[in-house]
PDB file of C-alpha atoms in Angstrom:
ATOM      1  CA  UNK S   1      -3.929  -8.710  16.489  1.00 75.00           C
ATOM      2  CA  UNK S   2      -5.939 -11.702  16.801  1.00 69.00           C
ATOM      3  CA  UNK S   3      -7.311 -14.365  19.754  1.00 68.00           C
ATOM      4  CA  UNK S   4     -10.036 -17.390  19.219  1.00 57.00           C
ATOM      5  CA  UNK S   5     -13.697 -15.874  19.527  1.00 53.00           C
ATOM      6  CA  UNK S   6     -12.926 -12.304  18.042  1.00 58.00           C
ATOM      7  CA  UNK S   7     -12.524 -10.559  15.294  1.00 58.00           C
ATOM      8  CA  UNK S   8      -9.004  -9.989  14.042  1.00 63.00           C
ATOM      9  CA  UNK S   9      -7.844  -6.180  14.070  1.00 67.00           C
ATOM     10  CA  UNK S  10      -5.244  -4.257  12.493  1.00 71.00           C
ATOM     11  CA  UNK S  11      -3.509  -0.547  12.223  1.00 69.00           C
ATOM     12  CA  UNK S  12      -0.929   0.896   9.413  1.00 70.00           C
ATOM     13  CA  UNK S  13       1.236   2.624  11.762  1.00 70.00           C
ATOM     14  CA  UNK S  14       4.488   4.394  10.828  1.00 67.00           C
ATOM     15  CA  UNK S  15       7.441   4.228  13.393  1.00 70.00           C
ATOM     16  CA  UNK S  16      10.151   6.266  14.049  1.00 63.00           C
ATOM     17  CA  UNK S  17      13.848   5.983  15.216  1.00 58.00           C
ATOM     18  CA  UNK S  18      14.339   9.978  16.345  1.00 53.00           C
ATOM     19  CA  UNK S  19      10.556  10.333  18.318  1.00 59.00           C
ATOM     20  CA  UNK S  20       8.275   8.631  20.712  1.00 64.00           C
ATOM     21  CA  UNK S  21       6.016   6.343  18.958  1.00 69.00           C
ATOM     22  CA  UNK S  22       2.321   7.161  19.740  1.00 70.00           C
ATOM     23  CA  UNK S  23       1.109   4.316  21.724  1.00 74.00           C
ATOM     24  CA  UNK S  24      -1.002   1.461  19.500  1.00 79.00           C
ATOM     25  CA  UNK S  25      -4.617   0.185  21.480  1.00 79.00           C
ATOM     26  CA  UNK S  26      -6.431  -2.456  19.396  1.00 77.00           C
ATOM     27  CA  UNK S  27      -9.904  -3.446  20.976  1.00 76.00           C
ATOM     28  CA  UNK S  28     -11.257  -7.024  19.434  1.00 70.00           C
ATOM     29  CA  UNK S  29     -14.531  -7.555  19.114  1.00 64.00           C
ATOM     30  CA  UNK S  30     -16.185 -11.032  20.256  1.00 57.00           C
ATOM     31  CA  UNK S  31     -17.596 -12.972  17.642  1.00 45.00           C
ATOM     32  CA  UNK S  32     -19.254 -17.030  17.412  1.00 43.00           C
ATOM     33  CA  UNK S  33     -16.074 -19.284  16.278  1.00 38.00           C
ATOM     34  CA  UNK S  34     -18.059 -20.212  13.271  1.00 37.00           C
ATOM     35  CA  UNK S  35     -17.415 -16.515  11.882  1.00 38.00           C
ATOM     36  CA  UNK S  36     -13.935 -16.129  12.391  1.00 38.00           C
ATOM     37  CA  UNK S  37     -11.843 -16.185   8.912  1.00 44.00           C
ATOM     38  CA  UNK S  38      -9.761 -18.287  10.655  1.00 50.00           C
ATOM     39  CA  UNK S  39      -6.097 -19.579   8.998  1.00 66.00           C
ATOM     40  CA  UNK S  40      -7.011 -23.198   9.498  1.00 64.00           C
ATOM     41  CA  UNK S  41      -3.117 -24.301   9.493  1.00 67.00           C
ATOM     42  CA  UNK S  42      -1.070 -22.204  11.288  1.00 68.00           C
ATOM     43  CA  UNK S  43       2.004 -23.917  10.882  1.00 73.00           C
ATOM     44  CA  UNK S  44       1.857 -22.784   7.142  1.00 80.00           C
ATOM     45  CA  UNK S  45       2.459 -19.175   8.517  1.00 81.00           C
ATOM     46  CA  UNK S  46       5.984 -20.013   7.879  1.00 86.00           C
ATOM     47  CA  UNK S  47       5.253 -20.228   4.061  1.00 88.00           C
ATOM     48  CA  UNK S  48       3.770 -17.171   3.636  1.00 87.00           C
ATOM     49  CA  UNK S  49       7.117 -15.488   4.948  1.00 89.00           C
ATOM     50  CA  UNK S  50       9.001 -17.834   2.425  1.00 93.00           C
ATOM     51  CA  UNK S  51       6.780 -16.665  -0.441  1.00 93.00           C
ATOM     52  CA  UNK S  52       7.547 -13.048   0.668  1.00 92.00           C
ATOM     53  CA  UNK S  53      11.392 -13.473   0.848  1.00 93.00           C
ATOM     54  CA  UNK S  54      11.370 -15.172  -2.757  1.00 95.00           C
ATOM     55  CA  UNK S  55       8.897 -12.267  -3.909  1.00 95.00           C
ATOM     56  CA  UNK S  56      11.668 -10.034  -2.580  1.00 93.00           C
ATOM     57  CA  UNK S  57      14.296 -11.910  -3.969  1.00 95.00           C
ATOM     58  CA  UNK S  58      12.315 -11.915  -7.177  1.00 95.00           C
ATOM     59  CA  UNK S  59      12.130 -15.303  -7.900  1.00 97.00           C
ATOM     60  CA  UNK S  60       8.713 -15.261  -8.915  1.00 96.00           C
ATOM     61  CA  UNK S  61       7.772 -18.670 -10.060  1.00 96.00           C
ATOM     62  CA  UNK S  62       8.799 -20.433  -6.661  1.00 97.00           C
ATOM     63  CA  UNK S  63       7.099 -17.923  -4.559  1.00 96.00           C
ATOM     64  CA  UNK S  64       3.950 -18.326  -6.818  1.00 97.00           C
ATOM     65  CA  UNK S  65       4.169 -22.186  -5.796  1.00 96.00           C
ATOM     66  CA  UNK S  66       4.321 -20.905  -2.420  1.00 95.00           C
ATOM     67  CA  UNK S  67       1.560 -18.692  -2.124  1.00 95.00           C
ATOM     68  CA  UNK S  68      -0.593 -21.414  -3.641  1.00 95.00           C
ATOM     69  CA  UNK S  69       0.487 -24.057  -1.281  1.00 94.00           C
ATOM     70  CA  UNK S  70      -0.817 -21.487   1.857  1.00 92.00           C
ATOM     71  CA  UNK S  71      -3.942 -20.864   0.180  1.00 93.00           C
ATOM     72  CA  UNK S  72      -4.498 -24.748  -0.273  1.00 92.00           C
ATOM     73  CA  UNK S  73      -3.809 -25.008   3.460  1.00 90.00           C
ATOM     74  CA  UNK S  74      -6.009 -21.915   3.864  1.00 89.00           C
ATOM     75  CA  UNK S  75      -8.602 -21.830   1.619  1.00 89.00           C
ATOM     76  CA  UNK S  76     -10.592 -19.216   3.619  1.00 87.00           C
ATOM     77  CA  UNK S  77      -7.262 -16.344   3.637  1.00 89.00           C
ATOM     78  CA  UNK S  78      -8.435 -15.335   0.350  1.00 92.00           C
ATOM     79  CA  UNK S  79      -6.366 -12.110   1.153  1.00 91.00           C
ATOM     80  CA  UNK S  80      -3.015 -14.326   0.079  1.00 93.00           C
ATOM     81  CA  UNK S  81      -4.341 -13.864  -3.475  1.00 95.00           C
ATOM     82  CA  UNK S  82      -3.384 -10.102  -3.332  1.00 95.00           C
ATOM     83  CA  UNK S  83       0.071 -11.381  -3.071  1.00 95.00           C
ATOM     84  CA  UNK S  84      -0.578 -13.972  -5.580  1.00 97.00           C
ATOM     85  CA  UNK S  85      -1.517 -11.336  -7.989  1.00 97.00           C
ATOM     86  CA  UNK S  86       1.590  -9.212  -7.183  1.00 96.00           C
ATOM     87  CA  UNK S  87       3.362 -11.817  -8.051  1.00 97.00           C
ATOM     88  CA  UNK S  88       1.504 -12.188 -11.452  1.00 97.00           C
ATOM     89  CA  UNK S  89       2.080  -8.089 -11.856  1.00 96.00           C
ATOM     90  CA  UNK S  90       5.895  -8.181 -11.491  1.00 95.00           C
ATOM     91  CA  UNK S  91       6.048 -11.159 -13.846  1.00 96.00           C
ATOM     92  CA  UNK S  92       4.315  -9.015 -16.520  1.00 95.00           C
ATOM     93  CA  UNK S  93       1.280 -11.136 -16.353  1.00 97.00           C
ATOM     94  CA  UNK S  94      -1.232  -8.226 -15.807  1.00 96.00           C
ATOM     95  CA  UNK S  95      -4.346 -10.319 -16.976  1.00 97.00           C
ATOM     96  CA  UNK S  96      -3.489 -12.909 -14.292  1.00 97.00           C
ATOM     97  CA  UNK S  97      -2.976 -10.600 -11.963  1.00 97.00           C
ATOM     98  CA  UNK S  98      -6.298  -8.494 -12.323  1.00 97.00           C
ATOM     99  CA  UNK S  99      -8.135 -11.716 -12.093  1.00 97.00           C
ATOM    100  CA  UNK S 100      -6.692 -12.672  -8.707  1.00 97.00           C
ATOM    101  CA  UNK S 101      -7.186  -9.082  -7.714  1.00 97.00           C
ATOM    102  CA  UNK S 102     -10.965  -9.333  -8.505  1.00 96.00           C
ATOM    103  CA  UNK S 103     -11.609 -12.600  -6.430  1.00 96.00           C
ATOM    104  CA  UNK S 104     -10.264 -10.529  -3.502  1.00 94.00           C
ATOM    105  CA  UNK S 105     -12.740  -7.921  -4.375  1.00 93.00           C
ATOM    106  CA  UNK S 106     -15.377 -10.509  -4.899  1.00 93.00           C
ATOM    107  CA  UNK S 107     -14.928 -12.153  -1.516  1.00 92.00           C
ATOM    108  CA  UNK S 108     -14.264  -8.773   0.286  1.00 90.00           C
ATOM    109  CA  UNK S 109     -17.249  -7.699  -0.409  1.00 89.00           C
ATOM    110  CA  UNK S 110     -18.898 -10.558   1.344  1.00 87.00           C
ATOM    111  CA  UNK S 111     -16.259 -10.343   4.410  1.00 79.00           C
ATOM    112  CA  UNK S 112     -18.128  -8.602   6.795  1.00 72.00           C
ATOM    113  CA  UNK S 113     -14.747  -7.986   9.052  1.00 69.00           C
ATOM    114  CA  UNK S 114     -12.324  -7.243   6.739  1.00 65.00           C
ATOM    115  CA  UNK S 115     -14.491  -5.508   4.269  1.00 70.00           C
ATOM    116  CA  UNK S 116     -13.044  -1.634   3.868  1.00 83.00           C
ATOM    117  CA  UNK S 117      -9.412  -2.695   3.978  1.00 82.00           C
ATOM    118  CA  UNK S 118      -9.304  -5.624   1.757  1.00 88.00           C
ATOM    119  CA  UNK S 119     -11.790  -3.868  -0.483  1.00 91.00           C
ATOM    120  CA  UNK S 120      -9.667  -0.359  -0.853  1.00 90.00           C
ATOM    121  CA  UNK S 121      -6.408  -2.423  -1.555  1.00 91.00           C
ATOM    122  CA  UNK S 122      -7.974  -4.680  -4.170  1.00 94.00           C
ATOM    123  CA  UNK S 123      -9.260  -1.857  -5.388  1.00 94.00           C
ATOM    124  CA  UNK S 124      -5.528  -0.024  -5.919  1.00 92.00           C
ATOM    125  CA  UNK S 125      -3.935  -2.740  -7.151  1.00 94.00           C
ATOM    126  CA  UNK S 126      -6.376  -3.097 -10.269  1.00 96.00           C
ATOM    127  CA  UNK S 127      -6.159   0.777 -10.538  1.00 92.00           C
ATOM    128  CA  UNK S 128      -2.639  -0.468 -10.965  1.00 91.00           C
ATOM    129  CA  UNK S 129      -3.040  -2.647 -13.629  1.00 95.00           C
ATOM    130  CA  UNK S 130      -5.649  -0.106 -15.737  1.00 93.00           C
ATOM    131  CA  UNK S 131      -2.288   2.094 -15.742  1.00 88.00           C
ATOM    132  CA  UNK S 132       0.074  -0.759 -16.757  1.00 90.00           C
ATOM    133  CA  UNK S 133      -2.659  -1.937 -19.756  1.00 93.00           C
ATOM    134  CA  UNK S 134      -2.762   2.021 -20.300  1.00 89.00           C
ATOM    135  CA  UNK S 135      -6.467   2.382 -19.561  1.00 92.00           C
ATOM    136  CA  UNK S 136      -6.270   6.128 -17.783  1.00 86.00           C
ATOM    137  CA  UNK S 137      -9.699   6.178 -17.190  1.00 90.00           C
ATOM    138  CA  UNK S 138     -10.273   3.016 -15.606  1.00 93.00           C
ATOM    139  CA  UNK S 139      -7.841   3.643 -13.618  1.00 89.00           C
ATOM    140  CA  UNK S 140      -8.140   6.902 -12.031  1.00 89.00           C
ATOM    141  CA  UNK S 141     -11.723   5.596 -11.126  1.00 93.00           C
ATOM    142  CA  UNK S 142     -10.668   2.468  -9.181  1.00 94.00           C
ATOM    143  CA  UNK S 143      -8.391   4.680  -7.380  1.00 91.00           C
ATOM    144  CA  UNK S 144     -11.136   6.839  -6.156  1.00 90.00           C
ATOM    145  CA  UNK S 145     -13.020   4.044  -5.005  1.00 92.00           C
ATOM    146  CA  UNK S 146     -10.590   2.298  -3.314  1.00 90.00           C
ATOM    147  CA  UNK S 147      -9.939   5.697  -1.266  1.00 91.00           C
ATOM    148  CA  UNK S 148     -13.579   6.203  -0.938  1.00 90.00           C
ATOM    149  CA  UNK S 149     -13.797   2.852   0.580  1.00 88.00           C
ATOM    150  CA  UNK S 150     -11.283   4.627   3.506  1.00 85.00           C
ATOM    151  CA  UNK S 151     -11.071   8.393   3.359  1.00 89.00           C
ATOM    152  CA  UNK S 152      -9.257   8.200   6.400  1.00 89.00           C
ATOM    153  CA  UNK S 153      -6.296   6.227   5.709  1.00 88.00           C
ATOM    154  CA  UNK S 154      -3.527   8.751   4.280  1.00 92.00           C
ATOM    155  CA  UNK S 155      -1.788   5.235   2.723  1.00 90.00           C
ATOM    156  CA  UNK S 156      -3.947   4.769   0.205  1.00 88.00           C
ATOM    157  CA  UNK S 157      -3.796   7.737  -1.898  1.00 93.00           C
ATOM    158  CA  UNK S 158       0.615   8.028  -0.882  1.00 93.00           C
ATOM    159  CA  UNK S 159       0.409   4.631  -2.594  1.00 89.00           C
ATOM    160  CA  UNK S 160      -1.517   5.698  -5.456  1.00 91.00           C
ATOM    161  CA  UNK S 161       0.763   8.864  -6.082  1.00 93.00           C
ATOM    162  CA  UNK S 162       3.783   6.394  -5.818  1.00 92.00           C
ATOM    163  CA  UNK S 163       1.913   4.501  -8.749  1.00 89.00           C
ATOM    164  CA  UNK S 164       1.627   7.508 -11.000  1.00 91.00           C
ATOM    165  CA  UNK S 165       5.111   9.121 -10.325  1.00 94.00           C
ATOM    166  CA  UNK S 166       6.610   5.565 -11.043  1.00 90.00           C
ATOM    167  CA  UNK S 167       4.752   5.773 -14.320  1.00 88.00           C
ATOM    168  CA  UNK S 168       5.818   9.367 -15.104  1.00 91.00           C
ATOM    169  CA  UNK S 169       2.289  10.885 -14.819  1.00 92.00           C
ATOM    170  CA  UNK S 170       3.458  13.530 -12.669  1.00 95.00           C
ATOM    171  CA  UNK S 171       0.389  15.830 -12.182  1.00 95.00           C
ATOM    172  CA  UNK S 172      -1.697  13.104 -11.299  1.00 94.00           C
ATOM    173  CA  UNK S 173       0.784  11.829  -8.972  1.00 95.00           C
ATOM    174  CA  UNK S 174       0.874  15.917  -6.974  1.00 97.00           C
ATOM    175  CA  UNK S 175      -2.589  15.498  -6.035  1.00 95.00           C
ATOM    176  CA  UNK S 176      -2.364  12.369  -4.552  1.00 94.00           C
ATOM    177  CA  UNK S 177       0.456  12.880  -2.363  1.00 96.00           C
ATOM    178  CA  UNK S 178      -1.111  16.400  -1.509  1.00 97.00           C
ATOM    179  CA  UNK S 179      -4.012  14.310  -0.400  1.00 95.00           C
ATOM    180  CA  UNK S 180      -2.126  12.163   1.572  1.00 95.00           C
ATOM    181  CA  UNK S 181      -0.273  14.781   3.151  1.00 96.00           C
ATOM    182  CA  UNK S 182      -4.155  16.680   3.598  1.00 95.00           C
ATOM    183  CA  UNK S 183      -5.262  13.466   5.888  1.00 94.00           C
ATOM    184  CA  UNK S 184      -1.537  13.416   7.915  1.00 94.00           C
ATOM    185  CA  UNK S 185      -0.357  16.810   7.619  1.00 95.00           C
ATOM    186  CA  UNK S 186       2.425  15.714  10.425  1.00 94.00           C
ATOM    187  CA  UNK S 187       3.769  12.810   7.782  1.00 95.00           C
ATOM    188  CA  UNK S 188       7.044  13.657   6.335  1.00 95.00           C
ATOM    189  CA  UNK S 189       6.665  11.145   3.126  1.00 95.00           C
ATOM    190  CA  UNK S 190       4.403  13.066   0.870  1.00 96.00           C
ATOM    191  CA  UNK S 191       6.040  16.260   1.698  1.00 97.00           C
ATOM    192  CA  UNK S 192       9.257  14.220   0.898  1.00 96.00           C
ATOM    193  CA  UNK S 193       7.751  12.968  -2.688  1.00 97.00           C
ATOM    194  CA  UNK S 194       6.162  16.371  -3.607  1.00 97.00           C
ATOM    195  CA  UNK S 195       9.934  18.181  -3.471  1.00 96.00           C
ATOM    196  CA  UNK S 196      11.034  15.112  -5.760  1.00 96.00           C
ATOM    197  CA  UNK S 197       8.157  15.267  -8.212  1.00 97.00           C
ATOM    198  CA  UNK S 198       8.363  19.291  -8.721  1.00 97.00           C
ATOM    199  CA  UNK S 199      11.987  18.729  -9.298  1.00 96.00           C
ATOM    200  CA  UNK S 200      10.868  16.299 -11.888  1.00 96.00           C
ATOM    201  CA  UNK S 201       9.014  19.050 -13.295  1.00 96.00           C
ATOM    202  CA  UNK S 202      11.361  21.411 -13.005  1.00 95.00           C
ATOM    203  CA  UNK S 203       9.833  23.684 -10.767  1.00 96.00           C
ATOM    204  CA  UNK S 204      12.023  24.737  -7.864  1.00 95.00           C
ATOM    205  CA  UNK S 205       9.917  26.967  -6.684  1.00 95.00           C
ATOM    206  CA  UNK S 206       7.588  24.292  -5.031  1.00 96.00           C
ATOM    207  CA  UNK S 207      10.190  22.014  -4.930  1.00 96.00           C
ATOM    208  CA  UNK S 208      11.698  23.811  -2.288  1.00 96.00           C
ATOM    209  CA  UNK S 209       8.223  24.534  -0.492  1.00 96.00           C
ATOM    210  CA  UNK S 210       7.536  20.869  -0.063  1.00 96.00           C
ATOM    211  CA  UNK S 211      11.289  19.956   0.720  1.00 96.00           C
ATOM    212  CA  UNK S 212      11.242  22.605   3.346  1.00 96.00           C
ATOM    213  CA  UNK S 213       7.974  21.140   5.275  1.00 96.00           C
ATOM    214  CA  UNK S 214       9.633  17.659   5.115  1.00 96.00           C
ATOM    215  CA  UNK S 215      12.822  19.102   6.899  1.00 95.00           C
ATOM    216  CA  UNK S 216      10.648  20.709   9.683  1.00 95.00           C
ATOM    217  CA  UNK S 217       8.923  16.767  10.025  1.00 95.00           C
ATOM    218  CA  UNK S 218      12.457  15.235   9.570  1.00 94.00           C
ATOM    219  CA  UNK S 219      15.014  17.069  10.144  1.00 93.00           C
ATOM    220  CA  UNK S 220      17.722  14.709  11.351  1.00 91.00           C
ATOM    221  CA  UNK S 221      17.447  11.489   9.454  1.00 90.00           C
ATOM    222  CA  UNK S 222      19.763  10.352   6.339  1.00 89.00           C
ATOM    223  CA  UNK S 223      16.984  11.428   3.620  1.00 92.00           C
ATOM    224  CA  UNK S 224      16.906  14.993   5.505  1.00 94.00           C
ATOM    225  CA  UNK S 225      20.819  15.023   4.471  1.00 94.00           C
ATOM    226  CA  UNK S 226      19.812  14.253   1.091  1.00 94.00           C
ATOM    227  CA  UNK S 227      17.322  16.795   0.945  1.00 95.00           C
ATOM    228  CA  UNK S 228      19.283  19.496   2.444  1.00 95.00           C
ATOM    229  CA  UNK S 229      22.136  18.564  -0.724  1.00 94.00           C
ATOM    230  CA  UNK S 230      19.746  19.104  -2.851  1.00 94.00           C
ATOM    231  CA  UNK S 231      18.132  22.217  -1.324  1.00 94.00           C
ATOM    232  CA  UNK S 232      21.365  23.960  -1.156  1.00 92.00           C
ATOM    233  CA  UNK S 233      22.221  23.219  -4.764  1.00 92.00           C
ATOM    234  CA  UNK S 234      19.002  24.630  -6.154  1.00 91.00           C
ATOM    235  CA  UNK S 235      18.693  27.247  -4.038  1.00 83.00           C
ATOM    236  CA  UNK S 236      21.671  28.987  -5.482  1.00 73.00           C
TER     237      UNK S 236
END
């Protein structure tokens, strides 16, 4: 949410077909106009969904060109690099995309509205890269900082678990999603990705614990049929 004079606020929020949403109260703060990180063309809104769809679409050179073209327009939204170095990331340009990440970090860190959020997702995605260039270490330390930067939000560390079960480094991805699931204990996605990475390991036992609190969250949805198939086969 945003409106001239304040500072811009957001929320991650989860919505769901099958309950009542919670209701969603954003409170902007006023702030002098000369503050404001301000997009200075609006009209080039427009490119940044075209950059998205081709990012989707993977065409990854012509939504580079895009994303480059908005930040010319906007030279202040230096959050359009994280997207930039996405792009870089699923091109298999890691360097490139580690350097884009850290001039997000750079200018985060002087963003005095912005500050936590941009700062704990910069912080992920070169976590991200660490595990792609096989640095472990590195790594598993910019992943605690970026959810230092906000203990609160149970994204962060779901996203980092996502990382490390993507990469096959199952234990590291358990207590992630456990701590996810430990900050929103009434979020049925961790529970969800817990059944499937204990199945990965072959261990039915807590496979079936985890699969069983997801049903309780979700019991009525397509995944819940999928997890129901696959709790009555291994609970034979």
């Amino acid at each position: 949410a945003s409106a001239e004079g304040y500072i811009p606020a957001a929320k991650n929020t989860y919505i769901r077909q099958l309950e009542k949403n919670p209701k969603i109260v954003l409170k902007l703060k006023r702030v002098n106009q000369s503050d404001l990180p301000v997009i200075q063309d609006e009209s080039s809104l427009e490119l940044l969904e075209q950059g998205n769809k081709l990012f989707e679409n993977r065409k990854y050179e012509e939504a580079l060109d895009v994303f480059r073209k908005f930040l010319e327009l906007n030279p202040k939204a230096y959050q359009i690099r994280l997207n930039i170095g996405d792009t870089y990331k699923e091109k298999g340009d890691i360097d490139r995309a580690m350097e884009e990440y850290k001039v997000v970090l750079e200018k985060a860190n002087q963003d005095k509205f912005m500050k936590k959020e941009i700062i704990a997702k910069a912080l992920a995605r070169i976590g991200d890269c660490y595990i792609k260039k096989g640095n472990l270490e590195e790594a598993q330390a910019h992943f605690k900082k970026s959810i230092e930067e906000s203990p609160e939000n149970e994204i962060l560390p779901y996203n980092v678990g996502e990382i490390y079960f993507s990469n096959q480094k199952l234990d590291e991805a358990i207590y992630y999603f456990k701590l996810a699931a430990k900050i929103k204990p009434d979020w049925s996605d961790p529970y969800y990705k817990l059944g499937l990475v204990y199945l990965n390991k072959a261990d039915n036992t807590e496979a079936i614990k985890y699969l069983d609190k997801f049903l309780k969250i979700e019991p009525d949805t397509s995944r819940s049929v999928t997890v129901k198939n696959i709790l009555k086969s291994i609970k034979k």
